[in-house]
Coordinates of N, CA and C in Angstrom, one line a residue:
M1488 N -13.2 73.6 3.8 CA -12.6 74.6 4.8 C -13.4 74.6 6.0
T1489 N -12.8 74.4 7.2 CA -13.5 74.4 8.5 C -13.8 75.8 8.9
K1490 N -15.0 76.1 9.3 CA -15.4 77.4 9.8 C -14.7 77.7 11.1
K1491 N -14.1 78.9 11.2 CA -13.4 79.3 12.4 C -14.5 79.7 13.4
R1492 N -14.4 79.1 14.6 CA -15.3 79.4 15.7 C -14.9 80.6 16.5
V1493 N -15.9 81.3 17.1 CA -15.6 82.4 18.0 C -15.4 81.8 19.4
W1494 N -14.1 81.8 19.8 CA -13.7 81.0 21.0 C -14.5 81.5 22.2
E1495 N -14.7 82.8 22.4 CA -15.3 83.2 23.7 C -16.7 82.8 23.8
L1496 N -17.4 82.6 22.7 CA -18.8 82.2 22.8 C -18.9 80.7 23.2
D1497 N -18.0 79.9 22.7 CA -17.9 78.5 23.1 C -17.5 78.5 24.6
A1498 N -16.6 79.3 25.0 CA -16.1 79.3 26.4 C -17.3 79.7 27.4
V1499 N -18.0 80.7 27.1 CA -19.1 81.2 27.9 C -20.2 80.1 27.9
R1500 N -20.5 79.6 26.8 CA -21.5 78.5 26.8 C -21.0 77.3 27.6
G1501 N -19.7 77.0 27.6 CA -19.2 76.0 28.4 C -19.4 76.3 29.9
I1502 N -19.2 77.5 30.3 CA -19.4 77.9 31.7 C -20.9 77.7 32.1
C1503 N -21.8 78.1 31.2 CA -23.2 77.9 31.4 C -23.5 76.4 31.6
I1504 N -23.0 75.5 30.8 CA -23.2 74.1 30.9 C -22.7 73.6 32.2
L1505 N -21.5 74.0 32.6 CA -21.0 73.5 33.9 C -21.8 74.0 35.0
G1506 N -22.3 75.2 35.0 CA -23.1 75.7 36.0 C -24.4 74.9 36.1
M1507 N -25.0 74.6 35.0 CA -26.2 73.8 34.9 C -26.0 72.4 35.5
I1508 N -24.8 71.8 35.2 CA -24.5 70.5 35.8 C -24.5 70.6 37.3
V1509 N -23.8 71.6 37.9 CA -23.8 71.8 39.3 C -25.2 71.9 39.9
V1510 N -26.0 72.7 39.3 CA -27.4 72.9 39.7 C -28.1 71.6 39.7
H1511 N -28.0 70.8 38.7 CA -28.7 69.6 38.6 C -28.2 68.5 39.6
L1512 N -26.9 68.6 39.9 CA -26.3 67.7 40.9 C -27.0 68.0 42.2
F1513 N -27.1 69.2 42.6 CA -27.7 69.6 43.9 C -29.2 69.2 43.8
Y1514 N -29.8 69.4 42.7 CA -31.3 69.0 42.6 C -31.4 67.5 42.8
D1515 N -30.5 66.7 42.1 CA -30.6 65.2 42.3 C -30.4 64.8 43.7
L1516 N -29.4 65.4 44.4 CA -29.1 65.1 45.7 C -30.3 65.3 46.7
T1517 N -31.1 66.4 46.4 CA -32.2 66.7 47.2 C -33.5 65.9 46.8
A1518 N -33.8 66.0 45.5 CA -35.0 65.4 45.0 C -35.0 63.9 44.9
I1519 N -33.8 63.3 44.6 CA -33.7 61.9 44.4 C -33.0 61.2 45.6
G1520 N -31.9 61.9 46.0 CA -31.1 61.3 47.1 C -31.7 61.6 48.5
G1521 N -32.6 62.5 48.6 CA -33.3 62.8 49.9 C -32.4 63.6 50.8
K1522 N -31.4 64.3 50.3 CA -30.5 65.0 51.2 C -31.0 66.4 51.5
S1523 N -30.8 66.9 52.7 CA -31.2 68.2 53.0 C -30.0 69.1 53.0
L1524 N -29.9 70.0 52.0 CA -28.7 70.8 51.8 C -29.0 72.3 52.0
D1525 N -28.1 73.0 52.7 CA -28.2 74.4 52.8 C -27.5 75.0 51.6
L1526 N -28.3 75.4 50.6 CA -27.7 75.8 49.4 C -27.3 77.3 49.4
P1527 N -26.1 77.6 48.9 CA -25.6 79.0 48.9 C -26.4 79.9 48.0
G1528 N -26.2 81.2 48.2 CA -26.9 82.2 47.4 C -26.6 82.1 45.9
W1529 N -25.3 81.8 45.5 CA -24.9 81.7 44.1 C -25.7 80.6 43.4
F1530 N -26.0 79.5 44.2 CA -26.8 78.4 43.6 C -28.1 78.9 43.1
H1531 N -28.8 79.6 44.0 CA -30.2 80.1 43.6 C -30.1 81.1 42.5
L1532 N -29.0 81.9 42.4 CA -28.8 82.9 41.3 C -28.6 82.2 40.0
I1533 N -27.8 81.2 40.0 CA -27.6 80.4 38.8 C -28.8 79.7 38.3
R1534 N -29.5 79.1 39.3 CA -30.7 78.3 38.9 C -31.8 79.3 38.4
Q1535 N -31.9 80.5 38.9 CA -32.9 81.4 38.5 C -32.6 82.1 37.2
Y1536 N -31.3 82.5 37.0 CA -31.0 83.4 35.9 C -29.9 82.9 35.0
G1537 N -29.3 81.8 35.3 CA -28.2 81.3 34.5 C -28.6 81.0 33.0
H1538 N -29.8 80.6 32.8 CA -30.2 80.2 31.5 C -30.3 81.4 30.5
I1539 N -30.4 82.6 31.1 CA -30.5 83.8 30.2 C -29.3 84.0 29.4
L1540 N -28.1 83.8 30.0 CA -26.9 84.0 29.3 C -26.8 82.9 28.2
F1541 N -27.2 81.7 28.5 CA -27.1 80.6 27.5 C -28.0 80.9 26.3
V1542 N -29.2 81.5 26.6 CA -30.1 81.8 25.5 C -29.6 82.9 24.6
L1543 N -29.0 83.9 25.3 CA -28.3 85.0 24.6 C -27.2 84.5 23.7
I1544 N -26.4 83.6 24.2 CA -25.3 83.1 23.4 C -25.9 82.3 22.2
S1545 N -27.0 81.6 22.4 CA -27.6 80.9 21.3 C -28.1 81.8 20.2
G1546 N -28.7 83.0 20.7 CA -29.1 84.0 19.7 C -28.0 84.6 18.9
I1547 N -26.9 84.8 19.6 CA -25.7 85.4 18.9 C -25.2 84.4 17.8
C1548 N -25.1 83.1 18.2 CA -24.6 82.1 17.4 C -25.5 81.8 16.2
A1549 N -26.8 82.1 16.3 CA -27.7 81.9 15.2 C -27.4 82.8 14.0
T1550 N -26.7 84.0 14.3 CA -26.4 84.9 13.3 C -25.0 84.7 12.6
L1551 N -24.2 83.8 13.2 CA -22.9 83.6 12.7 C -22.8 82.5 11.6
S1552 N -23.8 81.7 11.5 CA -23.8 80.6 10.5 C -24.5 81.2 9.3
G1553 N -24.0 80.8 8.1 CA -24.6 81.2 6.9 C -25.8 80.3 6.5
N1554 N -25.9 79.2 7.2 CA -27.0 78.3 7.0 C -28.3 78.7 7.8
S1555 N -29.4 78.2 7.4 CA -30.6 78.4 8.2 C -30.6 77.7 9.5
P1556 N -31.0 78.3 10.6 CA -31.0 77.6 11.9 C -32.1 76.6 12.0
L1557 N -32.9 76.4 10.9 CA -34.1 75.5 11.0 C -33.6 74.1 11.4
K1558 N -32.7 73.5 10.6 CA -32.2 72.2 10.8 C -31.7 72.0 12.2
R1559 N -30.8 72.9 12.7 CA -30.3 72.8 14.0 C -31.4 72.9 15.1
G1560 N -32.4 73.8 14.8 CA -33.5 73.9 15.7 C -34.3 72.6 15.9
L1561 N -34.5 72.0 14.8 CA -35.3 70.7 14.8 C -34.5 69.6 15.6
V1562 N -33.2 69.6 15.4 CA -32.4 68.7 16.2 C -32.4 68.9 17.7
V1563 N -32.3 70.2 18.0 CA -32.4 70.6 19.5 C -33.7 70.3 20.0
F1564 N -34.8 70.6 19.3 CA -36.2 70.4 19.8 C -36.4 68.9 20.0
A1565 N -35.9 68.1 19.0 CA -36.1 66.6 19.1 C -35.3 66.1 20.3
S1566 N -34.2 66.7 20.6 CA -33.4 66.3 21.8 C -34.2 66.6 23.0
G1567 N -34.9 67.7 23.0 CA -35.8 68.0 24.1 C -36.9 67.0 24.3
L1568 N -37.5 66.6 23.2 CA -38.5 65.5 23.3 C -37.9 64.2 23.9
L1569 N -36.7 63.9 23.5 CA -36.0 62.7 24.0 C -35.9 62.9 25.6
V1570 N -35.6 64.1 26.0 CA -35.5 64.3 27.5 C -36.8 64.0 28.1
T1571 N -37.9 64.5 27.5 CA -39.2 64.3 28.0 C -39.5 62.8 28.2
Y1572 N -39.3 62.0 27.1 CA -39.6 60.6 27.2 C -38.7 59.9 28.2
V1573 N -37.4 60.2 28.3 CA -36.6 59.6 29.2 C -37.0 59.9 30.7
T1574 N -37.3 61.1 31.0 CA -37.7 61.5 32.4 C -39.0 60.8 32.7
M1575 N -39.9 60.7 31.8 CA -41.2 60.0 32.0 C -40.9 58.5 32.3
F1576 N -40.0 57.9 31.6 CA -39.7 56.5 31.8 C -39.0 56.3 33.1
M1577 N -38.2 57.2 33.5 CA -37.5 57.1 34.8 C -38.5 57.2 36.0
E1578 N -39.5 58.1 35.8 CA -40.6 58.2 36.8 C -41.3 56.9 37.0
Q1579 N -41.6 56.3 35.8 CA -42.4 55.0 35.9 C -41.5 53.9 36.4
L1580 N -40.2 53.8 36.0 CA -39.4 52.7 36.4 C -38.9 52.8 37.8
F1581 N -38.6 54.0 38.3 CA -38.1 54.1 39.7 C -39.1 54.7 40.7
G1582 N -40.2 55.1 40.2 CA -41.2 55.6 41.1 C -41.0 57.0 41.6
F1583 N -40.1 57.7 40.9 CA -39.9 59.1 41.3 C -41.1 60.0 41.0
K1584 N -41.3 61.0 41.7 CA -42.4 61.9 41.5 C -42.0 63.3 40.9
D1585 N -42.7 63.7 39.9 CA -42.5 65.1 39.4 C -41.1 65.3 38.8
L1586 N -40.6 64.2 38.2 CA -39.2 64.3 37.6 C -39.3 64.7 36.1
H1587 N -40.5 64.5 35.5 CA -40.6 64.7 34.0 C -40.3 66.2 33.6
V1588 N -39.9 66.3 32.4 CA -39.6 67.6 31.8 C -40.5 67.8 30.6
W1589 N -41.6 68.6 30.7 CA -42.5 68.8 29.6 C -42.0 69.8 28.6
F1590 N -41.4 70.9 29.1 CA -40.9 72.0 28.2 C -39.7 72.6 28.8
G1591 N -38.5 72.0 28.6 CA -37.3 72.5 29.2 C -36.5 73.4 28.3
I1592 N -35.2 73.6 28.7 CA -34.4 74.5 28.0 C -34.2 74.1 26.5
L1593 N -34.1 72.8 26.2 CA -33.9 72.3 24.9 C -35.1 72.5 24.0
H1594 N -36.3 72.3 24.6 CA -37.5 72.6 23.8 C -37.6 74.0 23.5
M1595 N -37.3 74.9 24.4 CA -37.4 76.3 24.2 C -36.4 76.8 23.2
I1596 N -35.1 76.5 23.4 CA -34.1 77.0 22.4 C -34.3 76.4 21.0
G1597 N -34.7 75.1 21.0 CA -35.0 74.5 19.6 C -36.1 75.3 18.9
L1598 N -37.2 75.6 19.6 CA -38.3 76.3 19.0 C -37.9 77.8 18.7
C1599 N -37.0 78.4 19.5 CA -36.5 79.7 19.2 C -35.7 79.7 17.9
M1600 N -34.9 78.7 17.7 CA -34.1 78.6 16.5 C -35.0 78.4 15.3
I1601 N -36.1 77.6 15.4 CA -37.0 77.4 14.3 C -37.7 78.7 14.0
L1602 N -38.2 79.4 15.0 CA -38.9 80.6 14.8 C -38.0 81.7 14.2
Y1603 N -36.7 81.7 14.6 CA -35.8 82.7 14.1 C -35.7 82.8 12.6
T1604 N -36.0 81.7 11.9 CA -36.0 81.7 10.5 C -36.9 82.7 9.9
L1605 N -38.0 83.1 10.7 CA -38.9 84.1 10.2 C -38.4 85.5 10.5
F1606 N -37.4 85.7 11.3 CA -36.9 87.0 11.8 C -35.5 87.3 11.3
R1607 N -34.8 86.3 10.7 CA -33.3 86.4 10.6 C -32.9 87.5 9.6
K1608 N -33.8 87.9 8.7 CA -33.4 88.9 7.7 C -33.7 90.3 8.2
L1609 N -34.2 90.4 9.4 CA -34.5 91.8 9.9 C -33.2 92.5 10.4
P1610 N -33.2 93.8 10.4 CA -32.0 94.5 10.9 C -31.9 94.4 12.4
F1611 N -30.8 94.7 12.9 CA -30.5 94.5 14.4 C -31.5 95.2 15.2
W1612 N -31.9 96.5 14.8 CA -32.8 97.3 15.7 C -34.2 96.7 15.7
A1613 N -34.6 96.1 14.6 CA -35.9 95.4 14.6 C -35.9 94.2 15.5
L1614 N -34.8 93.4 15.5 CA -34.7 92.2 16.3 C -34.7 92.7 17.8
A1615 N -34.0 93.8 18.1 CA -34.0 94.3 19.5 C -35.4 94.7 19.9
L1616 N -36.1 95.3 19.1 CA -37.5 95.8 19.4 C -38.4 94.6 19.6
F1617 N -38.4 93.6 18.7 CA -39.2 92.4 18.9 C -38.7 91.7 20.2
G1618 N -37.4 91.6 20.4 CA -37.0 91.0 21.6 C -37.5 91.6 22.9
A1619 N -37.4 93.0 22.9 CA -38.0 93.7 24.1 C -39.5 93.5 24.3
A1620 N -40.2 93.4 23.1 CA -41.6 93.2 23.2 C -42.0 91.8 23.7
F1621 N -41.2 90.8 23.3 CA -41.4 89.4 23.7 C -41.0 89.3 25.2
L1622 N -40.0 90.0 25.6 CA -39.7 90.0 27.0 C -40.8 90.5 27.9
A1623 N -41.3 91.7 27.5 CA -42.4 92.3 28.2 C -43.6 91.3 28.2
L1624 N -43.9 90.7 27.1 CA -45.0 89.8 27.0 C -44.8 88.6 28.0
G1625 N -43.6 88.1 28.0 CA -43.3 86.9 28.8 C -43.5 87.3 30.3
F1626 N -42.9 88.5 30.7 CA -43.0 88.9 32.1 C -44.5 89.1 32.5
W1627 N -45.3 89.6 31.6 CA -46.7 89.8 31.8 C -47.4 88.5 32.0
M1628 N -47.0 87.5 31.2 CA -47.6 86.2 31.3 C -47.3 85.5 32.6
Q1629 N -46.2 85.8 33.2 CA -45.8 85.3 34.5 C -46.7 85.8 35.6
T1630 N -47.4 86.8 35.4 CA -48.3 87.4 36.4 C -49.7 86.9 36.3
R1631 N -49.9 86.0 35.3 CA -51.3 85.6 35.0 C -51.4 84.1 35.1
T1632 N -52.6 83.6 35.5 CA -52.9 82.2 35.4 C -54.1 82.0 34.5
V1633 N -54.2 80.9 33.8 CA -55.3 80.6 32.9 C -55.9 79.3 33.3
S1634 N -57.1 79.1 32.7 CA -57.8 77.8 33.0 C -57.5 76.7 32.1
V1635 N -56.7 77.0 31.0 CA -56.3 76.0 30.1 C -54.9 75.4 30.5
D1636 N -54.8 74.1 30.6 CA -53.6 73.5 31.1 C -52.4 73.6 30.1
Y1637 N -52.7 73.5 28.8 CA -51.6 73.2 27.9 C -51.1 74.4 27.1
L1638 N -51.2 75.6 27.7 CA -50.6 76.8 27.1 C -49.3 77.1 27.7
F1639 N -48.8 76.2 28.6 CA -47.6 76.5 29.3 C -46.3 76.7 28.5
P1640 N -46.2 76.0 27.3 CA -45.0 76.2 26.4 C -44.9 77.7 26.1
L1641 N -46.0 78.4 25.9 CA -46.0 79.8 25.6 C -45.6 80.7 26.8
G1642 N -45.9 80.2 28.0 CA -45.7 81.0 29.2 C -46.9 81.2 30.0
L1643 N -48.1 80.8 29.6 CA -49.3 80.9 30.3 C -49.6 79.6 31.1
R1644 N -49.6 79.7 32.4 CA -49.7 78.5 33.3 C -51.0 78.4 34.0
S1645 N -51.4 77.2 34.1 CA -52.6 76.9 34.9 C -52.3 76.6 36.3
A1646 N -53.1 77.0 37.3 CA -52.8 76.8 38.7 C -52.9 75.4 39.1
N1647 N -53.5 74.5 38.2 CA -53.8 73.1 38.6 C -52.9 72.2 37.8
F1648 N -51.9 72.7 37.1 CA -51.1 71.8 36.2 C -49.6 72.0 36.6
Y1649 N -48.9 70.9 36.8 CA -47.4 70.9 37.1 C -46.7 70.9 35.8
V1650 N -45.9 72.0 35.6 CA -45.2 72.2 34.3 C -43.9 71.4 34.2
G1651 N -43.5 70.7 35.2 CA -42.3 69.9 35.1 C -41.2 70.4 36.0
S1652 N -40.1 69.6 36.1 CA -39.0 69.9 36.9 C -38.0 70.8 36.3
D1653 N -38.1 71.0 35.0 CA -37.2 71.9 34.2 C -38.0 72.6 33.2
Y1654 N -38.4 73.8 33.5 CA -39.4 74.6 32.7 C -38.9 75.9 32.3
F1655 N -38.9 76.1 30.9 CA -38.5 77.4 30.4 C -39.5 77.7 29.2
A1656 N -40.3 78.8 29.4 CA -41.3 79.1 28.5 C -40.7 79.8 27.3
L1657 N -41.5 79.7 26.2 CA -41.1 80.4 24.9 C -41.0 81.9 25.1
F1658 N -41.9 82.5 25.9 CA -41.9 83.9 26.3 C -41.7 84.0 27.8
P1659 N -40.6 84.6 28.3 CA -39.8 85.6 27.5 C -38.6 85.0 26.8
G1660 N -38.4 83.7 26.8 CA -37.2 83.1 26.2 C -36.9 83.6 24.8
F1661 N -37.9 83.7 24.0 CA -37.6 84.1 22.6 C -37.2 85.5 22.5
G1662 N -37.6 86.3 23.5 CA -37.1 87.7 23.6 C -35.6 87.8 23.9
W1663 N -35.1 87.0 24.8 CA -33.7 86.9 25.1 C -32.9 86.4 23.8
F1664 N -33.5 85.5 23.1 CA -32.9 84.9 21.9 C -32.7 86.0 20.8
L1665 N -33.8 86.8 20.6 CA -33.7 87.8 19.6 C -32.8 89.0 20.0
I1666 N -32.7 89.3 21.3 CA -31.7 90.3 21.7 C -30.3 89.7 21.5
G1667 N -30.1 88.4 21.7 CA -28.8 87.8 21.4 C -28.5 87.9 19.9
A1668 N -29.5 87.7 19.1 CA -29.4 87.9 17.6 C -29.0 89.3 17.2
A1669 N -29.6 90.3 17.9 CA -29.3 91.7 17.6 C -27.8 92.0 18.0
I1670 N -27.4 91.4 19.1 CA -26.0 91.5 19.5 C -25.1 90.9 18.4
G1671 N -25.5 89.7 18.0 CA -24.7 89.0 16.9 C -24.6 89.8 15.7
K1672 N -25.6 90.5 15.3 CA -25.6 91.3 14.1 C -24.9 92.6 14.2
T1673 N -24.5 93.0 15.4 CA -23.7 94.2 15.6 C -22.3 93.9 16.1
A1674 N -22.2 93.4 17.4 CA -20.9 93.2 17.9 C -20.1 92.1 17.2
Y1675 N -20.8 91.1 16.6 CA -20.2 90.0 15.9 C -20.5 90.0 14.4
R1676 N -20.7 91.2 13.9 CA -21.1 91.3 12.4 C -20.0 90.8 11.5
R1677 N -18.7 90.8 12.0 CA -17.6 90.3 11.2 C -17.4 88.8 11.4
K1678 N -18.2 88.2 12.3 CA -18.1 86.8 12.6 C -16.7 86.4 13.1
E1679 N -16.1 87.3 13.9 CA -14.8 87.1 14.4 C -14.8 87.3 15.9
S1680 N -13.8 86.8 16.6 CA -13.7 87.0 18.1 C -13.4 88.4 18.4
L1681 N -14.0 88.9 19.5 CA -13.8 90.2 20.0 C -12.5 90.3 20.9
L1682 N -12.0 89.1 21.2 CA -10.8 89.0 22.0 C -9.7 88.2 21.3
P1683 N -9.2 88.7 20.2 CA -8.3 87.9 19.4 C -6.9 87.8 20.1
K1684 N -6.6 88.7 21.0 CA -5.2 88.6 21.6 C -5.2 87.7 22.8
V1685 N -6.3 87.2 23.2 CA -6.3 86.2 24.4 C -5.9 84.9 23.9
N1686 N -5.1 84.2 24.7 CA -4.6 82.8 24.3 C -5.8 81.8 24.6
A1687 N -6.5 81.6 23.5 CA -7.7 80.7 23.7 C -7.3 79.2 23.9
D1688 N -6.0 78.9 23.7 CA -5.5 77.5 23.9 C -5.0 77.3 25.3
F1689 N -5.1 78.3 26.2 CA -4.8 78.1 27.6 C -5.7 76.9 28.1
F1690 N -5.1 76.0 28.9 CA -5.8 74.8 29.1 C -7.2 74.9 29.7
L1691 N -7.4 75.9 30.6 CA -8.8 76.1 31.1 C -9.7 76.6 30.1
L1692 N -9.3 77.5 29.3 CA -10.2 78.0 28.2 C -10.4 76.9 27.2
R1693 N -9.4 76.1 26.9 CA -9.6 75.0 25.9 C -10.6 74.0 26.4
G1694 N -10.6 73.8 27.7 CA -11.6 72.9 28.3 C -13.0 73.5 28.2
L1695 N -13.1 74.8 28.5 CA -14.4 75.4 28.5 C -14.9 75.4 27.0
R1696 N -14.0 75.7 26.1 CA -14.4 75.7 24.7 C -14.9 74.3 24.2
F1697 N -14.3 73.3 24.7 CA -14.7 71.9 24.3 C -16.1 71.7 24.9
V1698 N -16.4 72.0 26.1 CA -17.7 71.8 26.7 C -18.7 72.6 25.9
G1699 N -18.4 73.9 25.6 CA -19.3 74.7 24.9 C -19.6 74.3 23.5
R1700 N -18.6 73.8 22.8 CA -18.7 73.3 21.4 C -19.7 72.1 21.4
Y1701 N -19.6 71.2 22.3 CA -20.4 70.0 22.4 C -21.5 70.1 23.5
S1702 N -22.0 71.3 23.6 CA -22.9 71.5 24.7 C -24.2 70.6 24.7
L1703 N -24.7 70.3 23.5 CA -25.9 69.5 23.4 C -25.6 68.1 23.9
W1704 N -24.4 67.5 23.6 CA -24.1 66.2 24.1 C -23.9 66.2 25.6
F1705 N -23.2 67.3 26.1 CA -23.1 67.4 27.6 C -24.5 67.5 28.2
Y1706 N -25.4 68.2 27.6 CA -26.7 68.3 28.2 C -27.4 67.0 28.3
L1707 N -27.3 66.2 27.2 CA -28.1 65.0 27.1 C -27.5 63.9 28.0
L1708 N -26.2 63.9 28.2 CA -25.5 62.8 28.9 C -25.3 63.1 30.3
H1709 N -25.3 64.4 30.7 CA -24.9 64.7 32.1 C -25.9 64.1 33.2
Q1710 N -27.2 64.2 32.8 CA -28.2 63.8 33.8 C -28.1 62.3 34.1
P1711 N -28.0 61.4 33.1 CA -27.9 60.0 33.4 C -26.6 59.7 34.2
V1712 N -25.5 60.4 34.0 CA -24.3 60.2 34.7 C -24.5 60.7 36.2
L1713 N -25.2 61.8 36.4 CA -25.4 62.3 37.7 C -26.4 61.4 38.5
F1714 N -27.4 60.9 37.8 CA -28.3 60.0 38.4 C -27.6 58.7 38.8
A1715 N -26.7 58.2 38.0 CA -26.0 57.0 38.3 C -25.1 57.2 39.6
I1716 N -24.5 58.4 39.6 CA -23.7 58.7 40.8 C -24.5 58.8 42.1
V1717 N -25.6 59.4 42.0 CA -26.5 59.6 43.2 C -27.1 58.2 43.6
F1718 N -27.4 57.4 42.6 CA -28.0 56.1 42.8 C -27.0 55.1 43.4
L1719 N -25.7 55.2 43.0 CA -24.7 54.3 43.5 C -24.1 54.7 44.8
F1720 N -24.0 56.0 45.0 CA -23.2 56.4 46.2 C -24.1 57.1 47.3
V1721 N -25.3 57.4 47.0 CA -26.1 58.1 47.9 C -27.3 57.3 48.4
L1722 N -28.0 56.7 47.4 CA -29.2 55.9 47.8 C -28.9 54.6 48.5

């Protein structure tokens, strides 16, 4: 029996993925294509805060499956490592500078899923409290610099080390993830859509649901496609 999916979570995740693709397209045009673009305010808003919604959705979805999120987390984290190796290879092959991704959104969400196995049996209020504490810890870390270069996955950055072109630290990221899990254990405790009367098969929603359902594949494949477009039509 196929598990029924909560359509609005897939749709919102699809919106996040499409927003990320737009952001990366602008980034490729400027960083790789050498274009000087006057970027609108909404672009900076999405680039700065759009990932929060994606992480919240990931936390909600972690509560909807009866299976442990450990296996899924390992797959997502391994996908993040693949992104690291591919971006390093592209730097060497094409001579681009500072393109590599040391600890991006896939590394962070994959690790959040793995760590959630230690928290998944907690009640929603405990998840919310831990989430708030990890948010505060992460925001505090952003105000500090350390002398050690390789604590950046946690959120502690060195002034002399470049953390990569796509960087999302575990803290405050895990805080957003746990708050999403708290929402999942309350608003989605029945594991059903909160908008059952909406026609989820409307073509726009169906497209967003498709992107959201296969978000990992879209993430892994979109950047090579964008790079090819910039390389063929801009460079």
